[in-house]
PDB file of N, CA and C in Angstrom:
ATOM      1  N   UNK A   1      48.159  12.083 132.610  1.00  0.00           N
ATOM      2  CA  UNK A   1      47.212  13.142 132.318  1.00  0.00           C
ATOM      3  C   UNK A   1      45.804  12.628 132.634  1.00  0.00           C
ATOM      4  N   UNK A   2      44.847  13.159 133.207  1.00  0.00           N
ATOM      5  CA  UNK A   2      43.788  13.311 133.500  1.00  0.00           C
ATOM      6  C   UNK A   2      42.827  12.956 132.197  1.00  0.00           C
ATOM      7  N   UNK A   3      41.616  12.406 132.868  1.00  0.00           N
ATOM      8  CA  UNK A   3      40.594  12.468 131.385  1.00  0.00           C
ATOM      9  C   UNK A   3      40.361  14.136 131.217  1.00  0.00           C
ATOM     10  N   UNK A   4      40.290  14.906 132.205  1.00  0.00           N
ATOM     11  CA  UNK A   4      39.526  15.882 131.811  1.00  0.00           C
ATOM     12  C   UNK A   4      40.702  16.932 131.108  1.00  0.00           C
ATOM     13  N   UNK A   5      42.047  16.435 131.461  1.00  0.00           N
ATOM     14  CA  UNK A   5      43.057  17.423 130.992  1.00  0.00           C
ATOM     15  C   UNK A   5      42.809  16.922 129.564  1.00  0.00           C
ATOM     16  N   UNK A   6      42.862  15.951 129.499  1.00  0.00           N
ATOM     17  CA  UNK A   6      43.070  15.059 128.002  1.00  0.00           C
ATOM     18  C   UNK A   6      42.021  15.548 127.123  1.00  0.00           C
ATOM     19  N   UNK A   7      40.398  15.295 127.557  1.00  0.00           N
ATOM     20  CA  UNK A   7      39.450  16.221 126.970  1.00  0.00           C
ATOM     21  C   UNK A   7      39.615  17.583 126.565  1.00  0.00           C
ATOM     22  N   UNK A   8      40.630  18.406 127.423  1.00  0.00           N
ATOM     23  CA  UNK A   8      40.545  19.962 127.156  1.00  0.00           C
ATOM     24  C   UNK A   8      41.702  20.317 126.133  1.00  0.00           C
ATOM     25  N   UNK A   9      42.699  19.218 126.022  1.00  0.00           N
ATOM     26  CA  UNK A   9      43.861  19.431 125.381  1.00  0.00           C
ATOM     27  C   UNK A   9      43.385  18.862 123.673  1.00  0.00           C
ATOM     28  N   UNK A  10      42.900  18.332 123.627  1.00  0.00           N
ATOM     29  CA  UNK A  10      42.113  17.558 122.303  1.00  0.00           C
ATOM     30  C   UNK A  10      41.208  18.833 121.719  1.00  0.00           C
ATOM     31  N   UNK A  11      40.318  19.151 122.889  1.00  0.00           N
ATOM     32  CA  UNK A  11      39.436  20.195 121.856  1.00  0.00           C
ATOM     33  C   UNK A  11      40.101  21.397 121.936  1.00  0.00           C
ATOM     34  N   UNK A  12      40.525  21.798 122.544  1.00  0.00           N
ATOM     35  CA  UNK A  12      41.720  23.276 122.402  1.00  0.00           C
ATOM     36  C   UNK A  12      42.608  23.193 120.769  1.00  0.00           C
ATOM     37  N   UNK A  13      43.163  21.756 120.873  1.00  0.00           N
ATOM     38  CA  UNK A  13      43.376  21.721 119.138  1.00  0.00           C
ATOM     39  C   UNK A  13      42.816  22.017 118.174  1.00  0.00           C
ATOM     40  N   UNK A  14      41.645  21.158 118.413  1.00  0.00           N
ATOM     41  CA  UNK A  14      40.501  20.615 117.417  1.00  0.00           C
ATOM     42  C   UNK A  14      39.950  22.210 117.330  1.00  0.00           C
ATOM     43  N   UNK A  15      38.997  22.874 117.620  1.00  0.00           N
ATOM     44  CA  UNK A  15      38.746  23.822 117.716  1.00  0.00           C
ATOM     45  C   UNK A  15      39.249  25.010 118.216  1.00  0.00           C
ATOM     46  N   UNK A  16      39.866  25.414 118.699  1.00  0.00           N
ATOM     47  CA  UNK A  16      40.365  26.849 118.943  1.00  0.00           C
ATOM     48  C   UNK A  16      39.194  27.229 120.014  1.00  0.00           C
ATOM     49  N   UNK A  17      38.882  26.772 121.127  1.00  0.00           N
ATOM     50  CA  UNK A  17      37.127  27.994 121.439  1.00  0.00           C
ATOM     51  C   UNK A  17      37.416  28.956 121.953  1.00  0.00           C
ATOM     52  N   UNK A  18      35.796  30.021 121.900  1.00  0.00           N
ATOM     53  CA  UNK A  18      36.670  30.929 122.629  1.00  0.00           C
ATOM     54  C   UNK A  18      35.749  30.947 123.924  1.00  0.00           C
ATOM     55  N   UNK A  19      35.555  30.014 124.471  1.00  0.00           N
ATOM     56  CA  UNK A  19      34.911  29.514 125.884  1.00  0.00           C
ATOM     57  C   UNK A  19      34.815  28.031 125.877  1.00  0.00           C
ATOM     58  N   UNK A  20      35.103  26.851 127.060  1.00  0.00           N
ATOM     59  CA  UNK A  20      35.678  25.859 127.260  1.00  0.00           C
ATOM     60  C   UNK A  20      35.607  25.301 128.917  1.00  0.00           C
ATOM     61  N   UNK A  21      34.306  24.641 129.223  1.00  0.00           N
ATOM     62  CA  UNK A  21      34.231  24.033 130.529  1.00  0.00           C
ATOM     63  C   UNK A  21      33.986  22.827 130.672  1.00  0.00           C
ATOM     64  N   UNK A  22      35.135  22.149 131.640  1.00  0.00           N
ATOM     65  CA  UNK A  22      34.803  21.037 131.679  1.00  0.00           C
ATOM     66  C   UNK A  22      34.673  20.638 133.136  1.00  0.00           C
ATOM     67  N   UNK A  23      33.449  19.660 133.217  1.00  0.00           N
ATOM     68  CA  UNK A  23      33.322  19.642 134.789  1.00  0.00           C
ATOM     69  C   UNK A  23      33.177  17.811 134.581  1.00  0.00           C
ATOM     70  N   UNK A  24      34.075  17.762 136.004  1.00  0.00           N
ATOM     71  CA  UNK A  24      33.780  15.849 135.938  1.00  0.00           C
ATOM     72  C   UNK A  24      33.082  15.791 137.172  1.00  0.00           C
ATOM     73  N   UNK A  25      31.988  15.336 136.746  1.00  0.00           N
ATOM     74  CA  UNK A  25      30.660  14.896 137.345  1.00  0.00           C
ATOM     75  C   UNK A  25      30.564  13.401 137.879  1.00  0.00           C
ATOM     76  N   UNK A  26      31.277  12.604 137.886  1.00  0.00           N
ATOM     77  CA  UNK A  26      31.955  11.377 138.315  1.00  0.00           C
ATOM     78  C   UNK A  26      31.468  10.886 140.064  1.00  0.00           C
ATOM     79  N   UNK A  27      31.729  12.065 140.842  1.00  0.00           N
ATOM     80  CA  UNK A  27      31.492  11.842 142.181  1.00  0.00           C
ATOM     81  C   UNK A  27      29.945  12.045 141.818  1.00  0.00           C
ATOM     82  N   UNK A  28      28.887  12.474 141.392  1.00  0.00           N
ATOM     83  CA  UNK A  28      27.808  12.453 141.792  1.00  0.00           C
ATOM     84  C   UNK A  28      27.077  11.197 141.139  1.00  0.00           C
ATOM     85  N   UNK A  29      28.241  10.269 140.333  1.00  0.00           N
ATOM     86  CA  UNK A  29      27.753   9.030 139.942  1.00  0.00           C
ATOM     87  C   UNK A  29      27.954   7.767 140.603  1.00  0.00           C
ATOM     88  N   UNK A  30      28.693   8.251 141.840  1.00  0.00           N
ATOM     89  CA  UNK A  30      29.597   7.147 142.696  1.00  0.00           C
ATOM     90  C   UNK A  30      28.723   6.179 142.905  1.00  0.00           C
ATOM     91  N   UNK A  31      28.952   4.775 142.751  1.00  0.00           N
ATOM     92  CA  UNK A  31      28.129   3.092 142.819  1.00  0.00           C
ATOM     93  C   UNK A  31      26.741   3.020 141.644  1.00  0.00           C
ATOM     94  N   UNK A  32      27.264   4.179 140.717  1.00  0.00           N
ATOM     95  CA  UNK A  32      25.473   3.969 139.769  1.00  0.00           C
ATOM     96  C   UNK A  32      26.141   3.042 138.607  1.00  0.00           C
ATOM     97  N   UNK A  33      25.657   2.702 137.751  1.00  0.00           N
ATOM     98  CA  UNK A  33      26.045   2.209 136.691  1.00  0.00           C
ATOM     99  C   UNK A  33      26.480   3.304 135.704  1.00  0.00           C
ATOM    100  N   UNK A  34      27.952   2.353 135.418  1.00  0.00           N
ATOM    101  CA  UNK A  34      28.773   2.954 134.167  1.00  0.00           C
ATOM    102  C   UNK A  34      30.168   4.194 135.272  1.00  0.00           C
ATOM    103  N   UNK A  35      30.086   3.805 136.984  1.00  0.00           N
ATOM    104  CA  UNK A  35      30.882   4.309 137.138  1.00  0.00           C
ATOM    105  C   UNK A  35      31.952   2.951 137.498  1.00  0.00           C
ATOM    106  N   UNK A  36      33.262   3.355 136.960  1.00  0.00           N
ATOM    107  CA  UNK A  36      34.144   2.222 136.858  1.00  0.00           C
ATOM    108  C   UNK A  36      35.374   2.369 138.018  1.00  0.00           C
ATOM    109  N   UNK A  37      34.791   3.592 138.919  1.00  0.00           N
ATOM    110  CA  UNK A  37      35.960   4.010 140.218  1.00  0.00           C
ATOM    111  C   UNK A  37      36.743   4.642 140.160  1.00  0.00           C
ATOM    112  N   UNK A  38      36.938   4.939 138.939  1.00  0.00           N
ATOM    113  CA  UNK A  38      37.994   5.808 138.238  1.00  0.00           C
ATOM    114  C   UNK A  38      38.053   7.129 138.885  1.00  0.00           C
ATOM    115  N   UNK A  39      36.902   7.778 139.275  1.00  0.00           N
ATOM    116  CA  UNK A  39      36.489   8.911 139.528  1.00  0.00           C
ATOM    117  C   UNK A  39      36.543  10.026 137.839  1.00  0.00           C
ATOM    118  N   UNK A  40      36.537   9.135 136.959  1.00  0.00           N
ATOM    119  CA  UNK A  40      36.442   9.724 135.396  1.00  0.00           C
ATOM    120  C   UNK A  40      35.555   9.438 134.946  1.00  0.00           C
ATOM    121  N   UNK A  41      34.328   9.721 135.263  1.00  0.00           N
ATOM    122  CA  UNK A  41      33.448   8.433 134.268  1.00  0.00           C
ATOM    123  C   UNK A  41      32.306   8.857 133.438  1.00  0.00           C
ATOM    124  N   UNK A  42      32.427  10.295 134.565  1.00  0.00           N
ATOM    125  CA  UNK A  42      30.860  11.075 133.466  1.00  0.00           C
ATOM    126  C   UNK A  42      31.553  12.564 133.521  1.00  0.00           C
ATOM    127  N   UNK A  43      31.080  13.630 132.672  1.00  0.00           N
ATOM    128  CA  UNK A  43      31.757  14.511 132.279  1.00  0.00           C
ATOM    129  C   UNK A  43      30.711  15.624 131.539  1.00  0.00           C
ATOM    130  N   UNK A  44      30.745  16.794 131.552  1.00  0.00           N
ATOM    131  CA  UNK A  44      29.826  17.977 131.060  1.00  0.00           C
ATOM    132  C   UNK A  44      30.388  18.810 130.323  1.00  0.00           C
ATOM    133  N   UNK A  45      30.532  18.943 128.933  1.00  0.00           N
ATOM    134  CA  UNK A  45      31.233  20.331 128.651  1.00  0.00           C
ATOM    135  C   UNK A  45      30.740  21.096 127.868  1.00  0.00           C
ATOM    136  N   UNK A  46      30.711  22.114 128.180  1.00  0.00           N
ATOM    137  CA  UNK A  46      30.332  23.184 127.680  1.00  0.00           C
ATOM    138  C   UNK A  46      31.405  23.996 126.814  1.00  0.00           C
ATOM    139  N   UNK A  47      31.068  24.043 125.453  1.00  0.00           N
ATOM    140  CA  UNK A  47      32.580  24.183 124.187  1.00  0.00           C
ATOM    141  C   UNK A  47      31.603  24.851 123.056  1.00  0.00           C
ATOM    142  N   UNK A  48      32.099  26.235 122.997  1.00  0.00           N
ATOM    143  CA  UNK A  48      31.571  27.248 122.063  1.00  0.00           C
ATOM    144  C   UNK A  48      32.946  27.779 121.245  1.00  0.00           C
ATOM    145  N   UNK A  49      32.593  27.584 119.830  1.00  0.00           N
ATOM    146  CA  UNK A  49      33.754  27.596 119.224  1.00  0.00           C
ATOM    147  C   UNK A  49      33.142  27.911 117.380  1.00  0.00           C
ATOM    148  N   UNK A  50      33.574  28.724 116.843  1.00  0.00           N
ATOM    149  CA  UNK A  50      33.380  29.516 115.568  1.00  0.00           C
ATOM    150  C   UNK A  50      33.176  28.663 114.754  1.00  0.00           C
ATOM    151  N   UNK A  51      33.911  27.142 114.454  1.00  0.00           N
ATOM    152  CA  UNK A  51      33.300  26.119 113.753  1.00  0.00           C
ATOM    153  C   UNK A  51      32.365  25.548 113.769  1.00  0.00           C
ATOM    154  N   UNK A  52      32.053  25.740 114.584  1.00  0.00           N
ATOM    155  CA  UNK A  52      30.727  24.870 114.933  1.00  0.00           C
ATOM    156  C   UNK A  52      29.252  25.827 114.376  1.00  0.00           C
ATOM    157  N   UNK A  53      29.222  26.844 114.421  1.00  0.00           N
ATOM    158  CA  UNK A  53      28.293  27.431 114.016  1.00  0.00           C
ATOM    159  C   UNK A  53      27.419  26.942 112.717  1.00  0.00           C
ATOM    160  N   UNK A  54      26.106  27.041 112.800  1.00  0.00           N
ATOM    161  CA  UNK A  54      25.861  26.880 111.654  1.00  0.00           C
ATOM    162  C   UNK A  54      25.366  25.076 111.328  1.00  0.00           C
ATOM    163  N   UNK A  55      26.168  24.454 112.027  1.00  0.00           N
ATOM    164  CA  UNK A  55      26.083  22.879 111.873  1.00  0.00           C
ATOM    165  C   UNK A  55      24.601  22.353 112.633  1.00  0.00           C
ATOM    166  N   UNK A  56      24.204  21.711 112.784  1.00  0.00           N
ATOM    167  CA  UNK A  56      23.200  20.724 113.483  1.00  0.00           C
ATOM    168  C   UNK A  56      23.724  20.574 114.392  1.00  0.00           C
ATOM    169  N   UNK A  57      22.955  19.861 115.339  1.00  0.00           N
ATOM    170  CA  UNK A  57      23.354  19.414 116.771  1.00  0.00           C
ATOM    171  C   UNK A  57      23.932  18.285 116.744  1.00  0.00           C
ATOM    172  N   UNK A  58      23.729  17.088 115.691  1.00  0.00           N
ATOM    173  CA  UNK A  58      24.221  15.703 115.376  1.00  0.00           C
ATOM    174  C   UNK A  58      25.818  16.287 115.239  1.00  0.00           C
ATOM    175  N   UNK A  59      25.209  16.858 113.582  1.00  0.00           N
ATOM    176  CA  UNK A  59      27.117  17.518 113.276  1.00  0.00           C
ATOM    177  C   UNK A  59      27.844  18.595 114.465  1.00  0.00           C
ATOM    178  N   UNK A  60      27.557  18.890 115.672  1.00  0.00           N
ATOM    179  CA  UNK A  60      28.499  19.145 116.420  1.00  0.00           C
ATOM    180  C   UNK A  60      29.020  18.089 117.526  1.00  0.00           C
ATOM    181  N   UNK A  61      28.113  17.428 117.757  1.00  0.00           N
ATOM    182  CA  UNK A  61      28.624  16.158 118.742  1.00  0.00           C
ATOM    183  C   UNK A  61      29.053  15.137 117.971  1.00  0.00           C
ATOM    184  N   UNK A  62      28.881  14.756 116.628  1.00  0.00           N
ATOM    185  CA  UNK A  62      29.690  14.168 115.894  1.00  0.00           C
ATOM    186  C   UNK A  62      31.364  14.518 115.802  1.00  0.00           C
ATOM    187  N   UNK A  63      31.497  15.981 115.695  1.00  0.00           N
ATOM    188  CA  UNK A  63      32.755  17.034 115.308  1.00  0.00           C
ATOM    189  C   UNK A  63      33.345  16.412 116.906  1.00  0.00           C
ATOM    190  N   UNK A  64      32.757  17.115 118.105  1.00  0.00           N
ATOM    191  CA  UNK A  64      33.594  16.746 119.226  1.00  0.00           C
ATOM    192  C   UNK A  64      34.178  15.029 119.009  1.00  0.00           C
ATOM    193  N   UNK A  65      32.915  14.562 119.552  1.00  0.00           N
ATOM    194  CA  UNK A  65      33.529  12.679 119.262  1.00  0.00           C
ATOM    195  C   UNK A  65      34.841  12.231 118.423  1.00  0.00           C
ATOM    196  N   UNK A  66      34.512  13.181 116.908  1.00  0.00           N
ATOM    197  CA  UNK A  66      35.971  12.975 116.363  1.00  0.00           C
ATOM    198  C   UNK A  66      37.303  13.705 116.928  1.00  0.00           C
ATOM    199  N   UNK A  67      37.047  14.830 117.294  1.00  0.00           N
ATOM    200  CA  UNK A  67      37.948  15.347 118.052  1.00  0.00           C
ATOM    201  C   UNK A  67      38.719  14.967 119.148  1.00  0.00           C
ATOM    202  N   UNK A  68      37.787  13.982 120.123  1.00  0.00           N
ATOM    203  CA  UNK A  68      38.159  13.233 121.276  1.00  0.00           C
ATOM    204  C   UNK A  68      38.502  11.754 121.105  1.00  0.00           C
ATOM    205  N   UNK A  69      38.225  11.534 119.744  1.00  0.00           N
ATOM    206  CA  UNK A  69      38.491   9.791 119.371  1.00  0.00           C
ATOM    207  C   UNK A  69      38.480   8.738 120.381  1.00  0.00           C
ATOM    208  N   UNK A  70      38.230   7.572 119.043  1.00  0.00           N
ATOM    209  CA  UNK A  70      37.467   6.752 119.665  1.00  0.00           C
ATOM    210  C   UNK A  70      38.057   6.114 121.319  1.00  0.00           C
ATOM    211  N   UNK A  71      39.142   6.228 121.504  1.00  0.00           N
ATOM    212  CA  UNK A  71      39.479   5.360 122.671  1.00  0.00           C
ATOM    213  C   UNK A  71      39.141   6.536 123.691  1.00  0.00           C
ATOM    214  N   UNK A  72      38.995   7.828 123.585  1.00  0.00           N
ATOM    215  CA  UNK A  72      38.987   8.525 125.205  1.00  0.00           C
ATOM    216  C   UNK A  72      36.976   8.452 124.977  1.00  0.00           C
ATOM    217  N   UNK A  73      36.260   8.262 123.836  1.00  0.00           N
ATOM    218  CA  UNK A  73      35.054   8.748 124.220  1.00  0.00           C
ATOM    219  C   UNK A  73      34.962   6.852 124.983  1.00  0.00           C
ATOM    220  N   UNK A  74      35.089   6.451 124.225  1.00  0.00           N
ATOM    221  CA  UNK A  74      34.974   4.762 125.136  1.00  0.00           C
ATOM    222  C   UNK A  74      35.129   4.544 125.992  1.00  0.00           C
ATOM    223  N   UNK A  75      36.306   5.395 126.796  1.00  0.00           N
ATOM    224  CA  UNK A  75      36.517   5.256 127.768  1.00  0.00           C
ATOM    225  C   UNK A  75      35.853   5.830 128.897  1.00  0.00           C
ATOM    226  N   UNK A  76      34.848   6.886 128.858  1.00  0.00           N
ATOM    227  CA  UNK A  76      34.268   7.653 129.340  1.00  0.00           C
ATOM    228  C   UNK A  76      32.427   6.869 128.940  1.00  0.00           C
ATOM    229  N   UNK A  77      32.003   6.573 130.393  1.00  0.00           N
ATOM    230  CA  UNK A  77      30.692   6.571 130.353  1.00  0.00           C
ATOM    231  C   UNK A  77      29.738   7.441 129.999  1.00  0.00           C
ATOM    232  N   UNK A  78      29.813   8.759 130.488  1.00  0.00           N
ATOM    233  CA  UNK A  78      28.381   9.947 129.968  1.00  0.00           C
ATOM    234  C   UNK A  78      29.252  11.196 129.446  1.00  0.00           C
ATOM    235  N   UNK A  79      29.061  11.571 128.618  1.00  0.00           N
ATOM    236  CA  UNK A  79      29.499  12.749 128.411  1.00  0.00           C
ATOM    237  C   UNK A  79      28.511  13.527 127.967  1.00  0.00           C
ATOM    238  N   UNK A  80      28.061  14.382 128.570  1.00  0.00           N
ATOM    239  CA  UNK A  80      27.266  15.302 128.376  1.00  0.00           C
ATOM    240  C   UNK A  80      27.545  17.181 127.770  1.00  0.00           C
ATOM    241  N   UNK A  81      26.842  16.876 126.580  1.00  0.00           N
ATOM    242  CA  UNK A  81      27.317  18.226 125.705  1.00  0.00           C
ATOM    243  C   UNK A  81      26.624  19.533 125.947  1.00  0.00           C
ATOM    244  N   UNK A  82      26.765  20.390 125.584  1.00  0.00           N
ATOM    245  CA  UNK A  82      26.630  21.890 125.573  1.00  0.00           C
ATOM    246  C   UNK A  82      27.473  22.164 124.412  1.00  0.00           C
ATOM    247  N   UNK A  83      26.846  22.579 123.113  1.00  0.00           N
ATOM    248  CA  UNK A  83      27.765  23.215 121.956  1.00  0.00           C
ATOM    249  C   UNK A  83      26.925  24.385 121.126  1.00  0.00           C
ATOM    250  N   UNK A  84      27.718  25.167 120.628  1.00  0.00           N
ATOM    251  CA  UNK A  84      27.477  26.086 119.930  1.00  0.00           C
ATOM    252  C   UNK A  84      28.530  27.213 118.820  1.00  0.00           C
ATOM    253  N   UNK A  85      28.113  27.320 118.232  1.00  0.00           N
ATOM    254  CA  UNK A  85      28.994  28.335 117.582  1.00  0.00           C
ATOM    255  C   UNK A  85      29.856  29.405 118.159  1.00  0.00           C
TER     256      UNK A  85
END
């Protein structure tokens, strides 16, 4: 499985959303630092989901992180958020 399948299958649990994009941004990091060749290495998602409402911006990228635990966010150099209720 893919990082990005793996990312979408984790928060599809975790949250239920009812909108969910994930784009791997990886090739536009090719030879920079923190890309490991993988072609997995940086990542964007955009994840709007009814729990989240209401929370801070800490407490929603906290919520994902736990959602994605610790070994897939480690494994992933940038992940870049977009969240909302």
């Amino acid at each position: 499985m893919s990082r990005a399948e793996e990312i979408r299958v984790k928060l599809e649990t975790a949250f239920q959303p009812s909108h969910l994009e994930i784009r791997n941004d990886s090739a536009r990091h090719a030879g920079h630092g923190g890309d490991d060749g993988s072609g997995e290495s940086h990542f964007h998602v955009v994840l709007r989901a009814p729990e989240l409402a209401g929370q801070s911006r800490i407490a929603r990228h906290r919520a994902v992180h736990k959602a994605l635990g610790p070994d897939l966010v480690s494994a992933i150099h940038a992940l870049s958020l977009d969240l909302d209720g």
